Short mmCIF file of C-alpha atoms and ligand atoms in Angstrom, two decimals:
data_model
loop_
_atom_site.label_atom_id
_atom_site.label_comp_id
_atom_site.label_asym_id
_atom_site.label_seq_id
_atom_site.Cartn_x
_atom_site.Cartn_y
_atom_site.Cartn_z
CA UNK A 5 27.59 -76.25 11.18
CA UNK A 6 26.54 -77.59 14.10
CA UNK A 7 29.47 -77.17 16.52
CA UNK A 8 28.58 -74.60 19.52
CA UNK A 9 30.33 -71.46 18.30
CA UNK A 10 32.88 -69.92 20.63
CA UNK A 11 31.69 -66.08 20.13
CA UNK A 12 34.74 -63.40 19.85
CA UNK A 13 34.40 -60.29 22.23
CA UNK A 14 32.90 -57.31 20.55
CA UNK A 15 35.83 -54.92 20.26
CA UNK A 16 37.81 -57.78 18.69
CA UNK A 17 35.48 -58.62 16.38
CA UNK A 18 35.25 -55.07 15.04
CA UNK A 19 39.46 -55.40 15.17
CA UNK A 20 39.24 -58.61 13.17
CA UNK A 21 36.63 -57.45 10.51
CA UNK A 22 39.00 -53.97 9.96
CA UNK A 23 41.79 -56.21 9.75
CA UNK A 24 40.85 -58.45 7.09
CA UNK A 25 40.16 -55.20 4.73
CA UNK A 26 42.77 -53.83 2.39
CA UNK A 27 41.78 -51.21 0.75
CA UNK A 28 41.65 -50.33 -3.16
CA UNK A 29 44.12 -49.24 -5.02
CA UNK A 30 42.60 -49.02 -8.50
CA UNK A 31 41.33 -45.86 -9.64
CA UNK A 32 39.75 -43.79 -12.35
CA UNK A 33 39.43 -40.01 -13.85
CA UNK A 34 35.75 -38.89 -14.14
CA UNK A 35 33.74 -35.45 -14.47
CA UNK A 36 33.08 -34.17 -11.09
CA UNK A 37 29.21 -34.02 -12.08
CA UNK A 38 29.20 -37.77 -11.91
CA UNK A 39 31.42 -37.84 -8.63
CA UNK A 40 29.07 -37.18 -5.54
CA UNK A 41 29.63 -40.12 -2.87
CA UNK A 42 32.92 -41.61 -4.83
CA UNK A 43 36.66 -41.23 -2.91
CA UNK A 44 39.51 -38.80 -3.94
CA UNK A 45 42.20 -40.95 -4.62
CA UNK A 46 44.80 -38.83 -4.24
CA UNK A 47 45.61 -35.34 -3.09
CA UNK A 48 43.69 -31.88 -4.01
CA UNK A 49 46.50 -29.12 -4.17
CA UNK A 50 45.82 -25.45 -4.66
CA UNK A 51 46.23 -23.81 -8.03
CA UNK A 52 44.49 -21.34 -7.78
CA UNK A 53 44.42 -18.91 -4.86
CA UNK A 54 40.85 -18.34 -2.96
CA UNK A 55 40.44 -16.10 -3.07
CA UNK A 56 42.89 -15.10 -6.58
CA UNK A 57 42.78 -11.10 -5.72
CA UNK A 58 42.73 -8.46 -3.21
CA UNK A 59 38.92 -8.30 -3.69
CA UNK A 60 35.76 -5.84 -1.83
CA UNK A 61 33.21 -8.23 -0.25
CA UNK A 62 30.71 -5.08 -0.59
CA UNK A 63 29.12 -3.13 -3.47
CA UNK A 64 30.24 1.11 -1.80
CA UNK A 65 33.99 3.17 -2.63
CA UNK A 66 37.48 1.83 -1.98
CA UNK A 67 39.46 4.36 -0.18
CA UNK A 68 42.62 5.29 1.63
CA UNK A 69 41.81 4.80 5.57
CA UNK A 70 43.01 8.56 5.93
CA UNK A 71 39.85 9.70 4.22
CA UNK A 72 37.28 8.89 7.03
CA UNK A 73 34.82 11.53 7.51
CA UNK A 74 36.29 13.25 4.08
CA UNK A 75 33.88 14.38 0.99
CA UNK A 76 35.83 12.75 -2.12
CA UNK A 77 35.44 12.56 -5.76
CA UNK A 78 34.79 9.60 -7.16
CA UNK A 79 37.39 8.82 -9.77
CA UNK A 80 36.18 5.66 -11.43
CA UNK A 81 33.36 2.47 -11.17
CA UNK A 82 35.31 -0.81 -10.77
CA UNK A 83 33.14 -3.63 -11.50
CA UNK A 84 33.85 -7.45 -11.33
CA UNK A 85 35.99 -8.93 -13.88
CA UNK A 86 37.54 -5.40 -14.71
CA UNK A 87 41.42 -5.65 -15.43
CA UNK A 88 42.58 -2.52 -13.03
CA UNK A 89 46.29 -2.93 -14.17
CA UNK A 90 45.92 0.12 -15.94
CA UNK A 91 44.62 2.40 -12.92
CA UNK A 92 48.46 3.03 -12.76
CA UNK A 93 47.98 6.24 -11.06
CA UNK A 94 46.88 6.10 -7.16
CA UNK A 95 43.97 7.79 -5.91
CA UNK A 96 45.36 11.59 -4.96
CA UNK A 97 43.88 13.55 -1.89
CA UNK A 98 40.12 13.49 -1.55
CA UNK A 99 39.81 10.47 -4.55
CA UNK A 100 38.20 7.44 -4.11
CA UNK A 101 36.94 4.88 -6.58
CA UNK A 102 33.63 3.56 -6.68
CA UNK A 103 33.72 -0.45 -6.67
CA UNK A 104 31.30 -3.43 -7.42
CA UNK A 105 31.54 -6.71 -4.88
CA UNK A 106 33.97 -9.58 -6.65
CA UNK A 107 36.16 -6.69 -8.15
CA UNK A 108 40.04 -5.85 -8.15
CA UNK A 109 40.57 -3.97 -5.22
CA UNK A 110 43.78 -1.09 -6.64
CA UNK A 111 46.32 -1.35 -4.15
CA UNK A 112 46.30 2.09 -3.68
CA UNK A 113 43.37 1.25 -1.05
CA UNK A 114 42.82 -0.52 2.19
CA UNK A 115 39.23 -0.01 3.15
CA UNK A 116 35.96 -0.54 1.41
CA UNK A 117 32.83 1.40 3.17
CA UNK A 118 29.44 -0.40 1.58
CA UNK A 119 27.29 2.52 -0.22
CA UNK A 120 24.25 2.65 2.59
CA UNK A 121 26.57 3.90 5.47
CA UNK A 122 27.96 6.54 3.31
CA UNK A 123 25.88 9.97 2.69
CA UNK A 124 25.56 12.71 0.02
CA UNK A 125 26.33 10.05 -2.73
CA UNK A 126 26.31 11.52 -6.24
CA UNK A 127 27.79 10.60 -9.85
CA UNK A 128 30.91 12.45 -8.71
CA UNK A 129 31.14 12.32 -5.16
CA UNK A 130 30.40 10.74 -1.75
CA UNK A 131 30.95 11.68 1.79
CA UNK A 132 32.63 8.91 3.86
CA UNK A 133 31.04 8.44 7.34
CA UNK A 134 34.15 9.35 10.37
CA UNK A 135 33.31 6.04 11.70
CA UNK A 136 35.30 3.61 10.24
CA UNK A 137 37.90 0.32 10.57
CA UNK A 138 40.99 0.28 8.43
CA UNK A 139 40.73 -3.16 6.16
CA UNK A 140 36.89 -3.62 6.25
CA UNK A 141 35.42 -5.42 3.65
CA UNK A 142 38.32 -7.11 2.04
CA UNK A 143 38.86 -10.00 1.15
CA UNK A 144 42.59 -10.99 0.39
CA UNK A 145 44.48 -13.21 -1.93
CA UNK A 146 44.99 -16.61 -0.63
CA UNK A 147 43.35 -15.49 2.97
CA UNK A 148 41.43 -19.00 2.64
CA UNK A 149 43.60 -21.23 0.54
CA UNK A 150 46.92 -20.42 -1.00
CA UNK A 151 48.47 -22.39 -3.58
CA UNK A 152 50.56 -25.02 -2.38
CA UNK A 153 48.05 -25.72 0.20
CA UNK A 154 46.50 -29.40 0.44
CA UNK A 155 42.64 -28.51 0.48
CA UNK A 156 41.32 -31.95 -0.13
CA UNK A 157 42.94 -34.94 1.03
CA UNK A 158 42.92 -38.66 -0.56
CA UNK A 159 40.47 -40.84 0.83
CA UNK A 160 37.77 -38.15 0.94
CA UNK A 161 34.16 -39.25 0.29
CA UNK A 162 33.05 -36.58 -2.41
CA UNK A 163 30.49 -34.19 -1.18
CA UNK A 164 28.26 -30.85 -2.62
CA UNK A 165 31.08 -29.04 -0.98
CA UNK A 166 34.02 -30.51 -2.11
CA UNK A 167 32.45 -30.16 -5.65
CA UNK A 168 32.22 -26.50 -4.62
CA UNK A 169 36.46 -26.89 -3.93
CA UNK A 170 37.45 -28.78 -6.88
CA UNK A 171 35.16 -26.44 -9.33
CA UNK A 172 36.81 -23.40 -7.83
CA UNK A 173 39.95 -24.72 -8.66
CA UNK A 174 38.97 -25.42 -12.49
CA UNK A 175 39.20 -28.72 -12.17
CA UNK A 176 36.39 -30.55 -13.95
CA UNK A 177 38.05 -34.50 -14.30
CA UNK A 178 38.81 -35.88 -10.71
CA UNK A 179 40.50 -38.73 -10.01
CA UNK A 180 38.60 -41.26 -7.54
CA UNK A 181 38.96 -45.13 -6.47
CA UNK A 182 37.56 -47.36 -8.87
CA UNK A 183 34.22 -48.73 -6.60
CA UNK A 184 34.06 -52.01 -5.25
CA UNK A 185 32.10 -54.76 -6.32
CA UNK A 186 29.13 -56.38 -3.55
CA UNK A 187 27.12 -59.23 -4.15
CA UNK A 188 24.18 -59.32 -2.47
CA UNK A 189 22.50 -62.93 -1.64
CA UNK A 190 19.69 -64.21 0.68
CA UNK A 191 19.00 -67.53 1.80
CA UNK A 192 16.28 -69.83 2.61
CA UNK A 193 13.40 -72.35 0.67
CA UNK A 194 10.90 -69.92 3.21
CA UNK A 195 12.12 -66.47 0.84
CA UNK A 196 10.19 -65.36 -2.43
CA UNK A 197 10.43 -62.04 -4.41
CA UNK A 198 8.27 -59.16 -3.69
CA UNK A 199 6.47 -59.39 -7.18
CA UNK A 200 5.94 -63.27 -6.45
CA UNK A 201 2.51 -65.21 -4.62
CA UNK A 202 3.39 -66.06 -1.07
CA UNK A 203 1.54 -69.08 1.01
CA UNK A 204 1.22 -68.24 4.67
CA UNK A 205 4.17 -70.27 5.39
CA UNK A 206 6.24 -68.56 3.21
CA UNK A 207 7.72 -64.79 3.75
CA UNK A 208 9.30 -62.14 1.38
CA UNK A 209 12.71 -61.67 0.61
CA UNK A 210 12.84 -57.75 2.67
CA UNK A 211 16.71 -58.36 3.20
CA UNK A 212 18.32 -58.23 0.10
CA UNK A 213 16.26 -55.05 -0.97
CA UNK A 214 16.94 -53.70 1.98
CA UNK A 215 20.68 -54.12 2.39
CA UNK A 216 20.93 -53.31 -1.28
CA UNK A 217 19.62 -49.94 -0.29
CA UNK A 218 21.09 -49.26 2.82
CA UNK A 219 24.23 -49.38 0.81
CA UNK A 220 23.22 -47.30 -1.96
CA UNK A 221 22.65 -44.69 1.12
CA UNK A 222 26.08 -45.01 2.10
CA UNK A 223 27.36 -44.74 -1.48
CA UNK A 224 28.07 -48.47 -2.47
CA UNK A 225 26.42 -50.04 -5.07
CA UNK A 226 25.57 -53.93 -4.81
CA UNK A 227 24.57 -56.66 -7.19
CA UNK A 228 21.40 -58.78 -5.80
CA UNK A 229 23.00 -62.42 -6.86
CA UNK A 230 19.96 -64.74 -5.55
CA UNK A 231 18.43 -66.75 -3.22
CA UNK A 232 20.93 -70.06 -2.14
CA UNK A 233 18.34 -73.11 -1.71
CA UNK A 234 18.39 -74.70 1.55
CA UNK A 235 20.76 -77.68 0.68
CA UNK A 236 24.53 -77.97 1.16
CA UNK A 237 25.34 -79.27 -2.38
CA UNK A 238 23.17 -76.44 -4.26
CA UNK A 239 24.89 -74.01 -1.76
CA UNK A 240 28.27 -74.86 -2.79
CA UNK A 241 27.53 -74.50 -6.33
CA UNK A 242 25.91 -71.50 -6.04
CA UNK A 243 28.64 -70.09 -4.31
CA UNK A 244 31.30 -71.48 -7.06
CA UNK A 245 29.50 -70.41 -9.41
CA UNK A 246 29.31 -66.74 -8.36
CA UNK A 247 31.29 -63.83 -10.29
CA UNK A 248 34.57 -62.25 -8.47
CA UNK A 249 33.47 -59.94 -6.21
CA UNK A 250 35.11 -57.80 -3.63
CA UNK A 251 32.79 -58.48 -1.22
CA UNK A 252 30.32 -61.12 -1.00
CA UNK A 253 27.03 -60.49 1.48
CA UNK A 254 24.43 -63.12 2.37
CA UNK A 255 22.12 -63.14 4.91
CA UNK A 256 20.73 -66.57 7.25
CA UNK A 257 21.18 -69.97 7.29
CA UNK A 258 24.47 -69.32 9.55
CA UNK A 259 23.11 -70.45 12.93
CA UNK A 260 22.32 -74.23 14.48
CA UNK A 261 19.42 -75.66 12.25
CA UNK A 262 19.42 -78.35 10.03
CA UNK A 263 19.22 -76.11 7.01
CA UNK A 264 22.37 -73.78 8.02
CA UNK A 265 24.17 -74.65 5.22
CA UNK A 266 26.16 -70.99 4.24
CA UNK A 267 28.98 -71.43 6.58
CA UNK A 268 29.73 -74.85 5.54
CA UNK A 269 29.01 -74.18 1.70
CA UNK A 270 31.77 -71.15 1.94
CA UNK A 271 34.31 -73.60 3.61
CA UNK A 272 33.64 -76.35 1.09
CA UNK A 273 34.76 -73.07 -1.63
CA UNK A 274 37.62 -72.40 0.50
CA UNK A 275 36.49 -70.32 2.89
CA UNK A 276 39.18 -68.94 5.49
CA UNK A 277 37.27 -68.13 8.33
CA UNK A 278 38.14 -64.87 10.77
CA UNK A 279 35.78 -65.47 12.96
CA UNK A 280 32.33 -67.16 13.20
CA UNK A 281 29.76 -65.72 16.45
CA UNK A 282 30.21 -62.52 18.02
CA UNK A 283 29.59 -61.90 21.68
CA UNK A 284 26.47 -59.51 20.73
CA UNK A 285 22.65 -59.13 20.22
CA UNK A 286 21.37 -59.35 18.21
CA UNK A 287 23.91 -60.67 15.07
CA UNK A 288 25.67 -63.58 17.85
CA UNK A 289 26.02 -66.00 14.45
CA UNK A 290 27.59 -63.07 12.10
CA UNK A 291 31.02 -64.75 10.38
CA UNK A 292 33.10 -63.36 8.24
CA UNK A 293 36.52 -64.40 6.57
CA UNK A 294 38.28 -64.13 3.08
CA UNK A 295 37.39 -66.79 -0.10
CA UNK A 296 40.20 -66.10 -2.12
CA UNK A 297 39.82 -62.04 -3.23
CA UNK A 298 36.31 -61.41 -1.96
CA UNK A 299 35.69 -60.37 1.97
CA UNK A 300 32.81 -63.29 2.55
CA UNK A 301 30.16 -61.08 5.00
CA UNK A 302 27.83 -63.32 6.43
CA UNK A 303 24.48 -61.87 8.69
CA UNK A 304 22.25 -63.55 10.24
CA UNK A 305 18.83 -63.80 8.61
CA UNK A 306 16.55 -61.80 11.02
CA UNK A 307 15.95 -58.44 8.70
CA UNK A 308 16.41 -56.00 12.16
CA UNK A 309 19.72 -58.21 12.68
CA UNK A 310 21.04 -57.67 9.33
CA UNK A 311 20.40 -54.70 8.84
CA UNK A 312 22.11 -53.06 12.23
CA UNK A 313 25.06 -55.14 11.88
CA UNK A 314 25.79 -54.51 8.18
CA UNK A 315 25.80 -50.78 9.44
CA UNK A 316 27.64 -51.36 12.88
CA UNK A 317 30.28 -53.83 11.37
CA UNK A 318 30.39 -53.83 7.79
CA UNK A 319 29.68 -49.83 6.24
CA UNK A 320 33.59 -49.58 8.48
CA UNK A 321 34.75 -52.39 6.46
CA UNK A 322 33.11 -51.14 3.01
CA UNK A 323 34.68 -47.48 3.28
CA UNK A 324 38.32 -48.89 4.34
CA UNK A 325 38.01 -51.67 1.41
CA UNK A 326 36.45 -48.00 -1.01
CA UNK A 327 39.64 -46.10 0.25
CA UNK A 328 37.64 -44.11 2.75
CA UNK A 329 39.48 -42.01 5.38
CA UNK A 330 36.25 -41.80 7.69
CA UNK A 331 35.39 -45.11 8.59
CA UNK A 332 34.83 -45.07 11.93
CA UNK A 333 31.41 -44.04 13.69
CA UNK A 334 31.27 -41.48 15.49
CA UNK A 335 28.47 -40.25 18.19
CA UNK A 336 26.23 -37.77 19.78
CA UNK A 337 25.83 -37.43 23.26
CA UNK A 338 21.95 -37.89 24.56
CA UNK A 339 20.00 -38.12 27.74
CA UNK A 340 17.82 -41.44 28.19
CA UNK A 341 13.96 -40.57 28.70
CA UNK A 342 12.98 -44.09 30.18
CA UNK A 343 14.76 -46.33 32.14
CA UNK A 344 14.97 -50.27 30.24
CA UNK A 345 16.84 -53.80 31.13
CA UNK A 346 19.60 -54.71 28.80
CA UNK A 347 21.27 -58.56 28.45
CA UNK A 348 23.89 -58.35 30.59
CA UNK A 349 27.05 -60.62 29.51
CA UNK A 350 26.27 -59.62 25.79
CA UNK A 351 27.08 -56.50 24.21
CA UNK A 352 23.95 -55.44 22.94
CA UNK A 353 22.65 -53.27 20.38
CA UNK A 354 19.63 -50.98 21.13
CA UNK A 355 17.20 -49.45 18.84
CA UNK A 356 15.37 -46.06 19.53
CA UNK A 357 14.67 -42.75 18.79
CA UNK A 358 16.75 -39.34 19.64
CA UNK A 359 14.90 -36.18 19.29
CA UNK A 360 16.41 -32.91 20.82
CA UNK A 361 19.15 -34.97 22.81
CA UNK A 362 16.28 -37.44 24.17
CA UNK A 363 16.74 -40.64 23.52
CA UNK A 364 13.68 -42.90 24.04
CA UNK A 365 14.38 -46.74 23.27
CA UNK A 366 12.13 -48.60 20.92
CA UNK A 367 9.06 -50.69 22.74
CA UNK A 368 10.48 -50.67 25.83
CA UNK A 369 13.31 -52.68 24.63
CA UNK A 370 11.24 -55.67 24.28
CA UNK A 371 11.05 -55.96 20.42
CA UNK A 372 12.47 -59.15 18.29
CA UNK A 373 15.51 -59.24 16.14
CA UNK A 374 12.86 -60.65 13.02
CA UNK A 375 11.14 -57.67 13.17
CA UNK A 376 11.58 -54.71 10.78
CA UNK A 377 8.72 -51.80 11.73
CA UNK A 378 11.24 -50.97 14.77
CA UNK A 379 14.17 -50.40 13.01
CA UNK A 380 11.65 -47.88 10.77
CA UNK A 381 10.93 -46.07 14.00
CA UNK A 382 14.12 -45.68 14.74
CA UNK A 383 17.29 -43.42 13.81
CA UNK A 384 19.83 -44.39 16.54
CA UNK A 385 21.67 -46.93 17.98
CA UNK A 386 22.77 -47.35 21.60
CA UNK A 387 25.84 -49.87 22.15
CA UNK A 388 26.10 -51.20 25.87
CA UNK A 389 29.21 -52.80 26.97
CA UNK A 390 28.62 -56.91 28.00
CA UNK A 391 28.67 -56.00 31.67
CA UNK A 392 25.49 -52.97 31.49
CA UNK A 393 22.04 -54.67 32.69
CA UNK A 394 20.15 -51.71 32.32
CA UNK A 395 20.49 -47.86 31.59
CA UNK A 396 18.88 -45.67 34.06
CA UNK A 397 16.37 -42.58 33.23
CA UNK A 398 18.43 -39.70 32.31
CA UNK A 399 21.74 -41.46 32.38
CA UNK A 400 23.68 -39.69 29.54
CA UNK A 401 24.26 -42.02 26.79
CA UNK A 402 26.18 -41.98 23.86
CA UNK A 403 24.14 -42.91 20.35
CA UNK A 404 25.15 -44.15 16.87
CA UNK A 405 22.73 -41.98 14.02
CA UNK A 406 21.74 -44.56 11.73
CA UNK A 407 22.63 -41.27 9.11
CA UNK A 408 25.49 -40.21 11.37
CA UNK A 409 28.96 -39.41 10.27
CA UNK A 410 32.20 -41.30 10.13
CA UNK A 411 35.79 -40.24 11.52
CA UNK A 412 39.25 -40.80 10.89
CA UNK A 413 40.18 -41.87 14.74
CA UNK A 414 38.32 -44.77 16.57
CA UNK A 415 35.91 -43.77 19.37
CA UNK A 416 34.42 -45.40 21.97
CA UNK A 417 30.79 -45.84 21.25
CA UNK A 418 30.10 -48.44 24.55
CA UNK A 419 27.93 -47.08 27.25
N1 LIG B 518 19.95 -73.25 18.54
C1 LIG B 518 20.19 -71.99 18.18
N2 LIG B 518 19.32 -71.40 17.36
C2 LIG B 518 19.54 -70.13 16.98
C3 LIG B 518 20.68 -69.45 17.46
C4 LIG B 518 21.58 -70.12 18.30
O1 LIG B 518 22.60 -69.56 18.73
N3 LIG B 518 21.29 -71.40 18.63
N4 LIG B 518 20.85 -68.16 17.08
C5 LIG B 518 19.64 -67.43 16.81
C6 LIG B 518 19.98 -66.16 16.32
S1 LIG B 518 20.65 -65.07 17.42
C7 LIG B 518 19.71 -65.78 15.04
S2 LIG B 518 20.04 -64.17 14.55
C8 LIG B 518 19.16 -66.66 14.06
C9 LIG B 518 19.94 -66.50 12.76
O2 LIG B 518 19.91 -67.62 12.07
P1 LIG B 518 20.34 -67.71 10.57
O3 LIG B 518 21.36 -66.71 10.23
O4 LIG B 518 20.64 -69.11 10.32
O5 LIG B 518 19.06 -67.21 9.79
P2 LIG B 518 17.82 -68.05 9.28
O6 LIG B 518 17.48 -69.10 10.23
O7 LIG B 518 18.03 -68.41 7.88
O8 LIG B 518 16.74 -66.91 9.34
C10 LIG B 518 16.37 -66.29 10.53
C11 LIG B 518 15.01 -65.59 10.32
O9 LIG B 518 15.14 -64.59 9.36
C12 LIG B 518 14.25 -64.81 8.28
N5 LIG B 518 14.90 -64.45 7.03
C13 LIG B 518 15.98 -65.04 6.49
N6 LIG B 518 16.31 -64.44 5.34
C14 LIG B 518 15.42 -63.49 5.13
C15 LIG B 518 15.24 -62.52 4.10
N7 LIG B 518 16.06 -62.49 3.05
N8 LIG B 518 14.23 -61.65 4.21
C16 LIG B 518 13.40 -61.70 5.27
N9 LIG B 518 13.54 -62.56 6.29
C17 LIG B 518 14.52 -63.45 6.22
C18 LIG B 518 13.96 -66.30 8.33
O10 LIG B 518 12.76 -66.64 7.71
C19 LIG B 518 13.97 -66.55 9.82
O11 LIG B 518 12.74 -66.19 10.38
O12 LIG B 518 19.18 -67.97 14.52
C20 LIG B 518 18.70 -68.15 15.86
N10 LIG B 518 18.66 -69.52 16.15
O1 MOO B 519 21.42 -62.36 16.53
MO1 MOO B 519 19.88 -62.92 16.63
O2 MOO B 519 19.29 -61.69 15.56
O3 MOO B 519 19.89 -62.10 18.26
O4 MOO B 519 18.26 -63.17 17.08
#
C-alpha cells in the first residue's frame, strides 16, 4: 500500500461511513433488568394510563371547591390502594373526606387542600382555609400518557428512565435488537500484552484495551481477536481466518511503511474499499469498506488517533448498524480561553478541556497523535473546518463531549 492516497473531504467521509451501515434487524425478548444500554426494537404503546386514576398528589381532605373557608366533617380516610367504588353516595353540605397521597380521588371532589394549610383538624372535622384554587393537587387519569399513546419509540437506547416507563406499564420482557458482533485487532511485531516483558524497543498493546472499553462505554461489546504480525501473508490468513463479525476493527499498519500490510491483507480477502485517507488530523490513513457481511474499520495506529476517530466516525456507524435512532453528535456551545494555530487545509480535530463553558485546548495544541495522557486530560473535542488556521481567545466554539449525547438530526459540529 504504497500508492499516495487521494484523501476524501471530511463531511463525505462521515456520508460514506453512514452509508455503508445497514442496520440490524434481528432481535430478541429479554427481562428489562438485563436491558440497560440495549435498543427497543419496536414501539412502546400505552396500556396502562399514567397516571390510571383521578388521584391527590397530597396527604390533607378532598372537597367540593364550594367549601373554602367552611368547617366540615370528615366523612371517611381514603388511603392508597382503597377501592372507593362503593363511596356511592357524594359528600353532602359541609362533608369532606380525608385522603392519603396515591389514592382514588371520589368524583364527587375537585380540590385536595394538603393537611398543614388547613386548621382546627380533629378525628371528625377540619376547617378549610378561604384561600384556595379549584383542582389543586390532582393528578388526572392519562394527564401524562394515555393509552394509545406511543411513549417509547423503536430505536431507543434503553436508559434508568425508560426502565422507569416500561415497569410502569407492567411490562417486564422487552423486546430489543439482537447486539452486534466487533472484533477488535491490533497490529504490529513492536505490540505485546500488558501482562507480557517489554524491551525498550518494544511498546504495549494500549489500543485494543482501550477501544474495547471505549465501546463498552457506549454500550457495545467487542471481542479482542489479536495482534496481525507484520507480514502480508500472515495478515491475510489472519484475516481469513477470523470468525463472522459485523464489524471488524484494527488499528495501524494502514499508512506508507514497509510493514503496512492491513489494507492490502483486507483486499487480498476481498476487501471492497469505501474509501481509504480522510482529509483530517489526526486519522488522514483511516479506511473503511465492506468484506463480505462485516463493516472492515480500519484506524490508524497512534492510540490518541484511534481513539478520537473510533468516537468521531465509528460510535455513528455502531448505533445505526445497533438500530440506534440517536446517532448523530450533538454539541455544546463554549467560549475559547486561549487563542491556538490550527492546520489549515485539514480538518482537524482538537483535544481540550471545557469547564463552565470554557474551553481551554490541550498543551497549547502542540501535543502528538501517539500520545495518550492528553486524551486523559481531556473531555471535548473541537472540529475546525479545513479552511480555520487558528481560533481566537473567546471566539465561541462549538465542542463534541467525549460523554456527550447523540441526536436523531445531523448537526453541524465545524467551527
Ligand atoms: N510517509 C508517510 N508516513 C506516515 C503517514 C503518511 O501519510 N505518509 N501518515 C502518518 C499518520 S497521520 C499516521 S496516523 C500513522 C499511522 O500509521 P499506521 O496506521 O500504519 O500505524 P502504525 O505505523 O502501525 O502505528 C503508528 C504508531 O502507533 C503505535 N501503535 C500501533 N498499534 C498500537 C497499539 N495497539 N497500541 C499502542 N500503540 C500502537 C505504533 O507503535 C506507532 O508508533 O502513520 C504516519 N506515517
Ligand atoms: O492521523 Mo496521524 O494520527 O495524524 O498522525
Amino acid at each position: 500500500m504504497h500508492d499516495k492516497l487521494n484523501y476524501l473531504d471530511f463531511e463525505n467521509a462521515i456520508f460514506k461511513s453512514l452509508e455503508l451501515v445497514n442496520p440490524t434487524q434481528l432481535c430478541e425478548l429479554i427481562p428489562i433488568n438485563n436491558s440497560i444500554g440495549r435498543v427497543l426494537s419496536s414501539d412502546i404503546i400505552c396500556k396502562k394510563n399514567l397516571p390510571a386514576f383521578n388521584n391527590s398528589a397530597m396527604d390533607g381532605f378532598a372537597i367540593k371547591f364550594c367549601d373554602a373557608g367552611k368547617t366540615l366533617k370528615i366523612k371517611k380516610s381514603i388511603f392508597a390502594g382503597d377501592k372507593i367504588d362503593d363511596l356511592k353516595e357524594s359528600l353532602k353540605e359541609n362533608e369532606c373526606y380525608k385522603i392519603m397521597t396515591g389514592s382514588k380521588v371520589p368524583s364527587c371532589v375537585d380540590t385536595i387542600i394538603p393537611i398543614e394549610n388547613c386548621s382546627f383538624v380533629s378525628e371528625s372535622s377540619v376547617k378549610i382555609p378561604e384561600d384556595i384554587k379549584k383542582g389543586s393537587n390532582l393528578r388526572f387519569k392519562g394527564e401524562e400518557q394515555k393509552e394509545g399513546d406511543v411513549i417509547l419509540k423503536k430505536g431507543e437506547v434503553i436508559n434508568s428512565s425508560i426502565i422507569a416507563l416500561l415497569a410502569s406499564q407492567g411490562i417486564m420482557i422487552v423486546e430489543v435488537y439482537k447486539k452486534i458482533t466487533i472484533a477488535i485487532l491490533s497490529t504490529g511485531n513492536e505490540l505485546k500484552e500488558p501482562w507480557e516483558n517489554s524491551t525498550d524497543e518494544e511498546i504495549y498493546n494500549c489500543n485494543s484495551y482501550a477501544l474495547i472499553s471505549q465501546l463498552k462505554e457506549k454500550n457495545f461489546e467487542a471481542t479482542y481477536c489479536g495482534v496481525i504480525p507484520d507480514d502480508l501473508e500472515k495478515s491475510v490468513e489472519f484475516i481469513r481466518n477470523l470468525k463472522n463479525y459485523d464489524v471488524i476493527i484494527s488499528t495501524g499498519g494502514i499508512s506508507m511503511g514497509d510493514a503496512d500490510f492491513v489494507g492490502e491483507a483486507f483486499l487480498k480477502n476481498g476487501l471492497d474499499i469505501a474509501f481509504h485517507g480522510v482529509n483530517i488530523k489526526p486519522g488522514r490513513p483511516i479506511m473503511m469498506g465492506k468484506m463480505r457481511d462485516s463493516l472492515v474499520i480500519c484506524l490508524p495506529g497512534n492510540p490518541l488517533t484511534a481513539m478520537i476517530n473510533i468516537y468521531l466516525f465509528v460510535i455513528p456507524m455502531l448505533k445505526k448498524l445497533q438500530g440506534e435512532v440517536f446517532i448523530n453528535h450533538g454539541f455544546v456551545k463554549a467560549t475559547n480561553k486561549n487563542e491556538f494555530k490550527t492546520k489549515k487545509g485539514r480538518v482537524n480535530i482538537v483535544l481540550g478541556k471545557v469547564k463552565n463553558s470554557i474551553f481551554e485546548v490541550a498543551r497549547a495544541n502542540k501535543y502528538g497523535s501517539g500520545m495518550i495522557t492528553v486524551l486523559y486530560e481531556s473531555n471535548a473535542i473541537l472540529v475546525t473546518s479545513e479552511e480555520v488556521s487558528s481560533i481566537n481567545e473567546n471566539q465561541e466554539v462549538k465542542l463534541i463531549l467525549l460523554d456527550g449525547h447523540f441526536f436523531d438530526d445531523k448537526v453541524n459540529f465545524l467551527n
